[in-house]
Amino acid sequence: MNNTITPSPRRGRRALLAILASTTLIAAACGGDDDDAADTTAVPATAAPAPAPAEDPRADWPSTLTFAAVPAENAQDIGSYVTPQIIADELGVEMEFVQAADYAGVIEGMIAERVDLGSFGGFSYVIATGAGADIDVVGLWSSETPDGYGDYRSYLIVPVGSDIATPADLAGKRVCFVDPGSTSGFLFPSAALLAEGLDPTENSTDIEAIFAGGHDASAIAVNNGDCDAGFAYDTMVTEQLIESGDIPGVIDGTGEGETVNEAEATLEIIWKSTPIAAPPLAAGNWLPESMIDEIREIVTTKVNVDWAVDNGYCDSVDDCPLSDGPFWGYLAGEDSYFDGIRELCELTGSSKCEA
């Protein structure tokens, strides 16, 4: 953005003519036939000081930013995500990518100020801020339209024909979670188990807790018989794994009508959580304030599938990987949006709520 104001040529010429005309009138008024008029010595005018150069608002911006994401559940390289590409291009900076081995990797990277932009779940954001990460929300997922946040849910799945019908039936079973820092893959499932008097932690004697490392891995483990039940976020079960061919279909045993390919289905949904706060994109407050403001503007106005298609980043809105998981784009949000997750941490007393 150029903050220098440049006068137009026409305006400058009029000003010069006005000055010349004024000078002529003054000379005419002061002149005459009096040869005895006192002789005066002309004093050269002092030149006006040159205007200070306009300050570049980007002068203190770093030339490279670091973008990190939680494990890509669909095994896609985060370097192919459209979100960091758009941000880098619009800012005019380089973008380095960190594909973390687990949720803790992104959290620790932001606490240590090694990661400038982090894409993760609400629970991971709460863990990071609770552990002292100086970060803030620059955007919140909107699932399919620009009309509302991308709230989502955790699903409990079992093999078709299983005798497990509710979370209470998980006692003594092998239960797949995603990661200790996963909102839909651990925090909300933990609350469901605690409500039934079951300890969900890895040292539990009530269940055999298994952390699969990804939402896809959790569901596939159940499908392969490695876990008796497992948790994963909603569209991973009803869309992504079916589209990828990892599972042939799923039955919605809750009666909400999300059954897909019933005749071939190998998994059944038996429980759904309450809506979960949309995942955030967070930026480190150690970046210049003007840069954070610009990132927030870019994220909430340009990082969406419609803009990405119109500007050549994607071929279609149906094939536009902004990040992991299908969603429309980002809307504005703030830290207080995640107070519900903080309250759930207090209610469960989960040690996982701390980094």
mmCIF file of C-alpha atoms in Angstrom:
data_model
loop_
_atom_site.group_PDB
_atom_site.id
_atom_site.type_symbol
_atom_site.label_atom_id
_atom_site.label_comp_id
_atom_site.label_asym_id
_atom_site.label_seq_id
_atom_site.Cartn_x
_atom_site.Cartn_y
_atom_site.Cartn_z
ATOM 1 C CA MET A 1 0.000 0.000 0.000
ATOM 2 C CA ASN A 2 1.451 3.345 -1.063
ATOM 3 C CA ASN A 3 0.886 6.035 1.555
ATOM 4 C CA THR A 4 2.551 8.791 -0.515
ATOM 5 C CA ILE A 5 0.128 11.405 -1.831
ATOM 6 C CA THR A 6 1.243 12.688 -5.243
ATOM 7 C CA PRO A 7 -0.294 15.955 -6.517
ATOM 8 C CA SER A 8 -1.765 15.775 -10.002
ATOM 9 C CA PRO A 9 0.132 17.668 -12.818
ATOM 10 C CA ARG A 10 -2.883 19.888 -13.598
ATOM 11 C CA ARG A 11 -3.281 20.993 -9.999
ATOM 12 C CA GLY A 12 0.451 21.851 -9.803
ATOM 13 C CA ARG A 13 0.301 23.989 -12.989
ATOM 14 C CA ARG A 14 -2.658 25.997 -11.663
ATOM 15 C CA ALA A 15 -0.825 26.638 -8.409
ATOM 16 C CA LEU A 16 2.249 27.874 -10.312
ATOM 17 C CA LEU A 17 0.151 30.242 -12.457
ATOM 18 C CA ALA A 18 -1.534 31.617 -9.352
ATOM 19 C CA ILE A 19 1.836 32.314 -7.750
ATOM 20 C CA LEU A 20 3.141 34.041 -10.890
ATOM 21 C CA ALA A 21 0.009 36.164 -11.172
ATOM 22 C CA SER A 22 0.239 37.214 -7.551
ATOM 23 C CA THR A 23 3.900 38.153 -7.990
ATOM 24 C CA THR A 24 3.075 40.307 -11.021
ATOM 25 C CA LEU A 25 0.370 42.214 -9.138
ATOM 26 C CA ILE A 26 2.686 42.886 -6.221
ATOM 27 C CA ALA A 27 5.415 44.167 -8.562
ATOM 28 C CA ALA A 28 2.964 46.497 -10.308
ATOM 29 C CA ALA A 29 1.697 47.898 -7.041
ATOM 30 C CA CYS A 30 5.181 48.596 -5.682
ATOM 31 C CA GLY A 31 6.774 49.892 -8.911
ATOM 32 C CA GLY A 32 6.752 53.523 -10.143
ATOM 33 C CA ASP A 33 8.820 56.424 -11.587
ATOM 34 C CA ASP A 34 10.618 57.157 -8.322
ATOM 35 C CA ASP A 35 14.280 56.601 -9.181
ATOM 36 C CA ASP A 36 15.224 57.625 -5.650
ATOM 37 C CA ALA A 37 13.603 54.625 -4.089
ATOM 38 C CA ALA A 38 15.848 52.904 -1.644
ATOM 39 C CA ASP A 39 17.850 50.077 -3.102
ATOM 40 C CA THR A 40 17.254 46.835 -1.326
ATOM 41 C CA THR A 41 19.276 43.693 -1.445
ATOM 42 C CA ALA A 42 17.257 40.620 -2.297
ATOM 43 C CA VAL A 43 17.429 37.886 0.292
ATOM 44 C CA PRO A 44 17.245 34.454 -1.237
ATOM 45 C CA ALA A 45 14.263 32.450 -0.037
ATOM 46 C CA THR A 46 15.006 29.536 2.193
ATOM 47 C CA ALA A 47 14.065 26.260 0.505
ATOM 48 C CA ALA A 48 11.284 24.314 2.200
ATOM 49 C CA PRO A 49 12.505 21.114 3.824
ATOM 50 C CA ALA A 50 11.961 18.009 1.739
ATOM 51 C CA PRO A 51 9.037 15.918 2.971
ATOM 52 C CA ALA A 52 9.992 12.871 4.980
ATOM 53 C CA PRO A 53 9.693 9.648 2.998
ATOM 54 C CA ALA A 54 6.500 7.721 3.645
ATOM 55 C CA GLU A 55 6.985 5.003 6.237
ATOM 56 C CA ASP A 56 6.665 1.490 4.840
ATOM 57 C CA PRO A 57 4.135 -0.366 7.038
ATOM 58 C CA ARG A 58 5.780 -3.641 6.039
ATOM 59 C CA ALA A 59 9.329 -2.624 6.917
ATOM 60 C CA ASP A 60 9.420 -4.756 10.065
ATOM 61 C CA TRP A 61 7.661 -7.777 8.561
ATOM 62 C CA PRO A 62 9.610 -11.046 8.418
ATOM 63 C CA SER A 63 10.262 -12.345 4.911
ATOM 64 C CA THR A 64 9.391 -15.930 5.870
ATOM 65 C CA LEU A 65 6.578 -17.412 7.957
ATOM 66 C CA THR A 66 6.255 -20.924 9.355
ATOM 67 C CA PHE A 67 2.970 -22.810 8.945
ATOM 68 C CA ALA A 68 2.244 -25.985 10.918
ATOM 69 C CA ALA A 69 -0.698 -28.355 10.957
ATOM 70 C CA VAL A 70 -1.824 -31.326 12.987
ATOM 71 C CA PRO A 71 -1.253 -34.739 11.407
ATOM 72 C CA ALA A 72 -2.946 -34.839 8.027
ATOM 73 C CA GLU A 73 -5.561 -37.505 8.560
ATOM 74 C CA ASN A 74 -5.958 -38.023 4.824
ATOM 75 C CA ALA A 75 -2.152 -38.381 4.467
ATOM 76 C CA GLN A 76 -1.939 -35.279 2.292
ATOM 77 C CA ASP A 77 1.228 -33.191 2.401
ATOM 78 C CA ILE A 78 0.374 -29.880 4.089
ATOM 79 C CA GLY A 79 2.527 -28.151 1.480
ATOM 80 C CA SER A 80 -0.337 -28.762 -0.956
ATOM 81 C CA TYR A 81 -2.863 -26.988 1.265
ATOM 82 C CA VAL A 82 -4.292 -23.896 -0.392
ATOM 83 C CA THR A 83 -4.589 -21.828 2.808
ATOM 84 C CA PRO A 84 -0.850 -21.153 3.333
ATOM 85 C CA GLN A 85 -0.358 -20.629 -0.409
ATOM 86 C CA ILE A 86 -2.928 -17.826 -0.498
ATOM 87 C CA ILE A 87 -1.557 -16.201 2.655
ATOM 88 C CA ALA A 88 2.030 -16.290 1.356
ATOM 89 C CA ASP A 89 1.086 -14.870 -2.042
ATOM 90 C CA GLU A 90 -1.055 -12.073 -0.624
ATOM 91 C CA LEU A 91 1.571 -11.071 1.947
ATOM 92 C CA GLY A 92 4.466 -11.417 -0.485
ATOM 93 C CA VAL A 93 6.456 -13.695 1.828
ATOM 94 C CA GLU A 94 7.894 -17.196 1.762
ATOM 95 C CA MET A 95 6.103 -19.954 3.668
ATOM 96 C CA GLU A 96 7.865 -22.830 5.395
ATOM 97 C CA PHE A 97 5.861 -25.906 6.356
ATOM 98 C CA VAL A 98 6.024 -28.083 9.451
ATOM 99 C CA GLN A 99 4.060 -31.311 9.247
ATOM 100 C CA ALA A 100 3.966 -32.246 12.917
ATOM 101 C CA ALA A 101 4.171 -35.854 14.029
ATOM 102 C CA ASP A 102 1.341 -35.263 16.502
ATOM 103 C CA TYR A 103 -0.831 -32.546 18.009
ATOM 104 C CA ALA A 104 1.783 -31.793 20.648
ATOM 105 C CA GLY A 105 4.225 -30.801 17.906
ATOM 106 C CA VAL A 106 2.103 -27.841 16.788
ATOM 107 C CA ILE A 107 1.279 -26.863 20.366
ATOM 108 C CA GLU A 108 4.929 -26.900 21.465
ATOM 109 C CA GLY A 109 6.014 -25.096 18.296
ATOM 110 C CA MET A 110 3.671 -22.199 19.026
ATOM 111 C CA ILE A 111 4.601 -22.067 22.709
ATOM 112 C CA ALA A 112 8.283 -21.808 21.689
ATOM 113 C CA GLU A 113 7.430 -19.240 18.959
ATOM 114 C CA ARG A 114 8.889 -21.498 16.270
ATOM 115 C CA VAL A 115 5.536 -21.721 14.462
ATOM 116 C CA ASP A 116 3.937 -18.481 13.247
ATOM 117 C CA LEU A 117 0.673 -19.934 11.918
ATOM 118 C CA GLY A 118 -0.961 -23.043 13.334
ATOM 119 C CA SER A 119 -3.956 -24.994 12.062
ATOM 120 C CA PHE A 120 -5.381 -27.311 14.692
ATOM 121 C CA GLY A 121 -8.488 -28.189 16.695
ATOM 122 C CA GLY A 122 -10.080 -26.120 19.409
ATOM 123 C CA PHE A 123 -8.774 -28.394 22.162
ATOM 124 C CA SER A 124 -5.187 -28.032 20.950
ATOM 125 C CA TYR A 125 -5.670 -24.255 20.824
ATOM 126 C CA VAL A 126 -6.939 -24.262 24.423
ATOM 127 C CA ILE A 127 -4.000 -26.426 25.546
ATOM 128 C CA ALA A 128 -1.543 -24.081 23.815
ATOM 129 C CA THR A 129 -2.991 -20.861 25.248
ATOM 130 C CA GLY A 130 -3.287 -22.438 28.691
ATOM 131 C CA ALA A 131 0.410 -23.317 28.560
ATOM 132 C CA GLY A 132 1.408 -19.752 27.756
ATOM 133 C CA ALA A 133 1.425 -19.633 23.953
ATOM 134 C CA ASP A 134 1.076 -15.977 22.925
ATOM 135 C CA ILE A 135 -1.292 -16.622 20.030
ATOM 136 C CA ASP A 136 -4.667 -15.437 18.821
ATOM 137 C CA VAL A 137 -7.408 -16.539 16.439
ATOM 138 C CA VAL A 138 -7.238 -15.155 12.897
ATOM 139 C CA GLY A 139 -10.048 -17.311 11.502
ATOM 140 C CA LEU A 140 -12.544 -20.077 12.297
ATOM 141 C CA TRP A 141 -13.642 -22.859 9.970
ATOM 142 C CA SER A 142 -16.953 -22.487 8.191
ATOM 143 C CA SER A 143 -18.071 -25.898 6.971
ATOM 144 C CA GLU A 144 -19.950 -25.369 3.741
ATOM 145 C CA THR A 145 -21.098 -21.751 3.427
ATOM 146 C CA PRO A 146 -20.045 -18.286 4.577
ATOM 147 C CA ASP A 147 -23.173 -18.142 6.754
ATOM 148 C CA GLY A 148 -21.998 -19.855 9.927
ATOM 149 C CA TYR A 149 -19.137 -21.487 11.781
ATOM 150 C CA GLY A 150 -18.125 -25.036 10.976
ATOM 151 C CA ASP A 151 -19.342 -26.755 14.102
ATOM 152 C CA TYR A 152 -18.770 -30.487 13.890
ATOM 153 C CA ARG A 153 -19.218 -33.593 16.059
ATOM 154 C CA SER A 154 -17.419 -36.631 17.361
ATOM 155 C CA TYR A 155 -18.801 -40.032 16.347
ATOM 156 C CA LEU A 156 -18.423 -43.346 18.149
ATOM 157 C CA ILE A 157 -18.271 -46.171 15.632
ATOM 158 C CA VAL A 158 -18.321 -49.946 15.969
ATOM 159 C CA PRO A 159 -18.330 -52.848 13.508
ATOM 160 C CA VAL A 160 -21.767 -53.683 12.139
ATOM 161 C CA GLY A 161 -23.316 -56.332 14.396
ATOM 162 C CA SER A 162 -21.295 -55.344 17.481
ATOM 163 C CA ASP A 163 -22.823 -55.808 20.944
ATOM 164 C CA ILE A 164 -21.622 -52.294 21.859
ATOM 165 C CA ALA A 165 -24.652 -49.994 21.724
ATOM 166 C CA THR A 166 -23.732 -47.061 24.004
ATOM 167 C CA PRO A 167 -20.599 -45.523 25.557
ATOM 168 C CA ALA A 168 -21.384 -47.479 28.744
ATOM 169 C CA ASP A 169 -20.798 -50.710 26.816
ATOM 170 C CA LEU A 170 -17.149 -49.782 26.223
ATOM 171 C CA ALA A 171 -16.128 -51.234 29.586
ATOM 172 C CA GLY A 172 -13.436 -53.839 29.043
ATOM 173 C CA LYS A 173 -13.161 -53.058 25.319
ATOM 174 C CA ARG A 174 -10.316 -51.893 23.076
ATOM 175 C CA VAL A 175 -11.212 -48.275 22.336
ATOM 176 C CA CYS A 176 -9.451 -46.222 19.676
ATOM 177 C CA PHE A 177 -8.986 -42.518 20.329
ATOM 178 C CA VAL A 178 -7.178 -40.169 17.943
ATOM 179 C CA ASP A 179 -4.622 -38.205 19.979
ATOM 180 C CA PRO A 180 -4.502 -36.792 23.519
ATOM 181 C CA GLY A 181 -4.744 -33.293 22.014
ATOM 182 C CA SER A 182 -7.718 -34.003 19.742
ATOM 183 C CA THR A 183 -11.016 -32.264 20.471
ATOM 184 C CA SER A 184 -13.336 -34.730 18.733
ATOM 185 C CA GLY A 185 -10.922 -37.643 19.013
ATOM 186 C CA PHE A 186 -10.352 -37.479 22.766
ATOM 187 C CA LEU A 187 -11.756 -34.565 24.829
ATOM 188 C CA PHE A 188 -15.446 -34.994 23.956
ATOM 189 C CA PRO A 189 -15.189 -38.811 23.982
ATOM 190 C CA SER A 190 -13.539 -38.554 27.413
ATOM 191 C CA ALA A 191 -16.512 -36.602 28.722
ATOM 192 C CA ALA A 192 -18.859 -39.299 27.392
ATOM 193 C CA LEU A 193 -16.924 -42.084 29.116
ATOM 194 C CA LEU A 194 -16.551 -40.179 32.380
ATOM 195 C CA ALA A 195 -20.318 -39.661 32.402
ATOM 196 C CA GLU A 196 -20.621 -43.466 32.447
ATOM 197 C CA GLY A 197 -18.044 -43.842 35.215
ATOM 198 C CA LEU A 198 -15.292 -45.058 32.881
ATOM 199 C CA ASP A 199 -11.701 -43.793 32.970
ATOM 200 C CA PRO A 200 -10.681 -42.817 29.405
ATOM 201 C CA THR A 201 -6.947 -42.310 29.997
ATOM 202 C CA GLU A 202 -4.131 -44.452 28.622
ATOM 203 C CA ASN A 203 -3.587 -45.970 32.088
ATOM 204 C CA SER A 204 -7.244 -46.879 32.471
ATOM 205 C CA THR A 205 -8.245 -50.234 33.903
ATOM 206 C CA ASP A 206 -11.824 -49.713 32.676
ATOM 207 C CA ILE A 207 -10.961 -49.847 28.982
ATOM 208 C CA GLU A 208 -7.930 -50.527 26.817
ATOM 209 C CA ALA A 209 -7.231 -47.046 25.458
ATOM 210 C CA ILE A 210 -5.416 -46.940 22.112
ATOM 211 C CA PHE A 211 -4.271 -43.684 20.478
ATOM 212 C CA ALA A 212 -4.371 -44.275 16.733
ATOM 213 C CA GLY A 213 -2.724 -40.972 15.749
ATOM 214 C CA GLY A 214 -5.335 -39.788 13.252
ATOM 215 C CA HIS A 215 -9.090 -39.760 12.715
ATOM 216 C CA ASP A 216 -8.737 -41.955 9.658
ATOM 217 C CA ALA A 217 -6.452 -44.354 11.525
ATOM 218 C CA SER A 218 -8.981 -44.684 14.344
ATOM 219 C CA ALA A 219 -11.864 -45.544 12.016
ATOM 220 C CA ILE A 220 -9.758 -47.892 9.884
ATOM 221 C CA ALA A 221 -8.547 -49.700 13.013
ATOM 222 C CA VAL A 222 -12.165 -50.390 13.953
ATOM 223 C CA ASN A 223 -12.923 -51.499 10.411
ATOM 224 C CA ASN A 224 -9.932 -53.872 10.456
ATOM 225 C CA GLY A 225 -10.814 -55.331 13.856
ATOM 226 C CA ASP A 226 -7.848 -53.821 15.700
ATOM 227 C CA CYS A 227 -10.197 -51.868 17.987
ATOM 228 C CA ASP A 228 -13.648 -52.839 19.248
ATOM 229 C CA ALA A 229 -14.837 -49.244 18.945
ATOM 230 C CA GLY A 230 -13.350 -45.906 18.012
ATOM 231 C CA PHE A 231 -13.919 -42.177 17.823
ATOM 232 C CA ALA A 232 -13.477 -39.887 14.809
ATOM 233 C CA TYR A 233 -14.949 -36.636 13.559
ATOM 234 C CA ASP A 234 -18.186 -36.797 11.609
ATOM 235 C CA THR A 235 -17.259 -36.293 7.951
ATOM 236 C CA MET A 236 -14.199 -38.513 8.243
ATOM 237 C CA VAL A 237 -16.646 -41.379 8.798
ATOM 238 C CA THR A 238 -19.520 -40.383 6.517
ATOM 239 C CA GLU A 239 -17.578 -38.848 3.617
ATOM 240 C CA GLN A 240 -13.794 -38.937 3.425
ATOM 241 C CA LEU A 241 -13.043 -42.597 4.122
ATOM 242 C CA ILE A 242 -15.909 -43.741 1.927
ATOM 243 C CA GLU A 243 -14.773 -41.513 -0.941
ATOM 244 C CA SER A 244 -11.201 -42.794 -0.560
ATOM 245 C CA GLY A 245 -12.389 -46.405 -0.552
ATOM 246 C CA ASP A 246 -10.998 -47.184 2.910
ATOM 247 C CA ILE A 247 -14.435 -48.202 4.147
ATOM 248 C CA PRO A 248 -17.331 -49.259 1.889
ATOM 249 C CA GLY A 249 -20.164 -47.690 3.865
ATOM 250 C CA VAL A 250 -21.573 -46.786 7.272
ATOM 251 C CA ILE A 251 -24.925 -47.222 9.033
ATOM 252 C CA ASP A 252 -26.263 -44.402 11.195
ATOM 253 C CA GLY A 253 -27.583 -46.231 14.230
ATOM 254 C CA THR A 254 -28.628 -42.974 15.913
ATOM 255 C CA GLY A 255 -31.509 -42.524 13.512
ATOM 256 C CA GLU A 256 -30.306 -39.192 12.113
ATOM 257 C CA GLY A 257 -30.215 -40.431 8.542
ATOM 258 C CA GLU A 258 -26.505 -40.371 7.734
ATOM 259 C CA THR A 259 -26.356 -43.942 6.474
ATOM 260 C CA VAL A 260 -24.159 -44.328 3.383
ATOM 261 C CA ASN A 261 -24.103 -47.485 1.218
ATOM 262 C CA GLU A 262 -26.112 -49.500 3.735
ATOM 263 C CA ALA A 263 -25.826 -52.811 1.875
ATOM 264 C CA GLU A 264 -22.006 -52.670 1.899
ATOM 265 C CA ALA A 265 -21.604 -50.932 5.275
ATOM 266 C CA THR A 266 -19.045 -52.372 7.693
ATOM 267 C CA LEU A 267 -19.253 -49.707 10.418
ATOM 268 C CA GLU A 268 -22.090 -48.291 12.502
ATOM 269 C CA ILE A 269 -22.384 -44.938 14.275
ATOM 270 C CA ILE A 270 -23.831 -45.494 17.765
ATOM 271 C CA TRP A 271 -23.174 -42.139 19.477
ATOM 272 C CA LYS A 272 -22.713 -38.500 18.470
ATOM 273 C CA SER A 273 -21.370 -35.685 20.605
ATOM 274 C CA THR A 274 -22.906 -32.268 20.996
ATOM 275 C CA PRO A 275 -21.643 -29.702 18.441
ATOM 276 C CA ILE A 276 -17.954 -28.857 18.841
ATOM 277 C CA ALA A 277 -16.450 -25.405 18.309
ATOM 278 C CA ALA A 278 -15.021 -24.907 14.833
ATOM 279 C CA PRO A 279 -11.248 -25.378 14.463
ATOM 280 C CA PRO A 280 -9.191 -22.173 14.434
ATOM 281 C CA LEU A 281 -6.269 -20.843 12.468
ATOM 282 C CA ALA A 282 -3.996 -19.113 14.979
ATOM 283 C CA ALA A 283 -1.172 -16.603 14.559
ATOM 284 C CA GLY A 284 1.642 -15.724 16.946
ATOM 285 C CA ASN A 285 1.364 -12.312 18.576
ATOM 286 C CA TRP A 286 5.136 -11.935 18.238
ATOM 287 C CA LEU A 287 4.508 -11.012 14.596
ATOM 288 C CA PRO A 288 4.106 -7.278 13.856
ATOM 289 C CA GLU A 289 0.578 -6.094 14.628
ATOM 290 C CA SER A 290 0.102 -4.736 11.109
ATOM 291 C CA MET A 291 1.040 -8.140 9.696
ATOM 292 C CA ILE A 292 -1.420 -9.977 11.944
ATOM 293 C CA ASP A 293 -4.164 -7.557 10.898
ATOM 294 C CA GLU A 294 -3.343 -8.221 7.247
ATOM 295 C CA ILE A 295 -3.312 -11.998 7.802
ATOM 296 C CA ARG A 296 -6.713 -11.819 9.501
ATOM 297 C CA GLU A 297 -8.099 -9.802 6.583
ATOM 298 C CA ILE A 298 -6.718 -12.264 4.016
ATOM 299 C CA VAL A 299 -7.942 -15.321 5.915
ATOM 300 C CA THR A 300 -11.493 -14.060 6.397
ATOM 301 C CA THR A 301 -11.994 -12.592 2.922
ATOM 302 C CA LYS A 302 -9.883 -14.702 0.550
ATOM 303 C CA VAL A 303 -9.169 -18.081 2.113
ATOM 304 C CA ASN A 304 -12.338 -19.817 0.948
ATOM 305 C CA VAL A 305 -13.105 -22.193 -1.889
ATOM 306 C CA ASP A 306 -15.023 -19.626 -3.953
ATOM 307 C CA TRP A 307 -12.170 -17.090 -3.987
ATOM 308 C CA ALA A 308 -9.603 -19.857 -4.489
ATOM 309 C CA VAL A 309 -11.405 -21.156 -7.585
ATOM 310 C CA ASP A 310 -11.937 -17.659 -9.017
ATOM 311 C CA ASN A 311 -8.226 -16.894 -8.609
ATOM 312 C CA GLY A 312 -6.805 -20.118 -10.014
ATOM 313 C CA TYR A 313 -5.782 -21.947 -6.836
ATOM 314 C CA CYS A 314 -8.332 -24.732 -7.340
ATOM 315 C CA ASP A 315 -10.136 -26.241 -10.313
ATOM 316 C CA SER A 316 -13.452 -26.590 -8.490
ATOM 317 C CA VAL A 317 -15.045 -25.985 -5.100
ATOM 318 C CA ASP A 318 -15.342 -29.758 -4.690
ATOM 319 C CA ASP A 319 -11.602 -30.262 -5.136
ATOM 320 C CA CYS A 320 -10.027 -27.448 -3.157
ATOM 321 C CA PRO A 321 -7.935 -28.606 -0.168
ATOM 322 C CA LEU A 322 -7.764 -25.470 1.957
ATOM 323 C CA SER A 323 -6.598 -27.678 4.807
ATOM 324 C CA ASP A 324 -7.401 -31.133 6.107
ATOM 325 C CA GLY A 325 -11.111 -31.893 6.034
ATOM 326 C CA PRO A 326 -13.840 -30.415 3.835
ATOM 327 C CA PHE A 327 -14.879 -26.859 4.644
ATOM 328 C CA TRP A 328 -15.845 -23.651 2.811
ATOM 329 C CA GLY A 329 -13.346 -21.242 4.323
ATOM 330 C CA TYR A 330 -12.769 -19.039 7.346
ATOM 331 C CA LEU A 331 -14.883 -16.536 9.243
ATOM 332 C CA ALA A 332 -13.796 -14.005 11.846
ATOM 333 C CA GLY A 333 -13.577 -15.272 15.423
ATOM 334 C CA GLU A 334 -11.987 -14.626 18.778
ATOM 335 C CA ASP A 335 -10.437 -16.428 21.715
ATOM 336 C CA SER A 336 -13.619 -16.424 23.834
ATOM 337 C CA TYR A 337 -15.261 -18.740 21.291
ATOM 338 C CA PHE A 338 -13.330 -21.576 22.949
ATOM 339 C CA ASP A 339 -14.478 -20.908 26.507
ATOM 340 C CA GLY A 340 -16.864 -23.866 26.190
ATOM 341 C CA ILE A 341 -13.915 -26.204 25.682
ATOM 342 C CA ARG A 342 -12.146 -24.625 28.660
ATOM 343 C CA GLU A 343 -15.239 -25.301 30.777
ATOM 344 C CA LEU A 344 -15.290 -28.920 29.585
ATOM 345 C CA CYS A 345 -11.654 -29.234 30.641
ATOM 346 C CA GLU A 346 -12.616 -28.063 34.114
ATOM 347 C CA LEU A 347 -15.564 -30.454 34.284
ATOM 348 C CA THR A 348 -13.567 -33.490 33.174
ATOM 349 C CA GLY A 349 -10.447 -32.557 35.122
ATOM 350 C CA SER A 350 -8.493 -34.069 32.254
ATOM 351 C CA SER A 351 -4.723 -33.889 32.593
ATOM 352 C CA LYS A 352 -4.665 -33.688 28.784
ATOM 353 C CA CYS A 353 -5.927 -30.115 29.059
ATOM 354 C CA GLU A 354 -2.382 -29.149 30.025
ATOM 355 C CA ALA A 355 0.618 -29.152 27.703
#
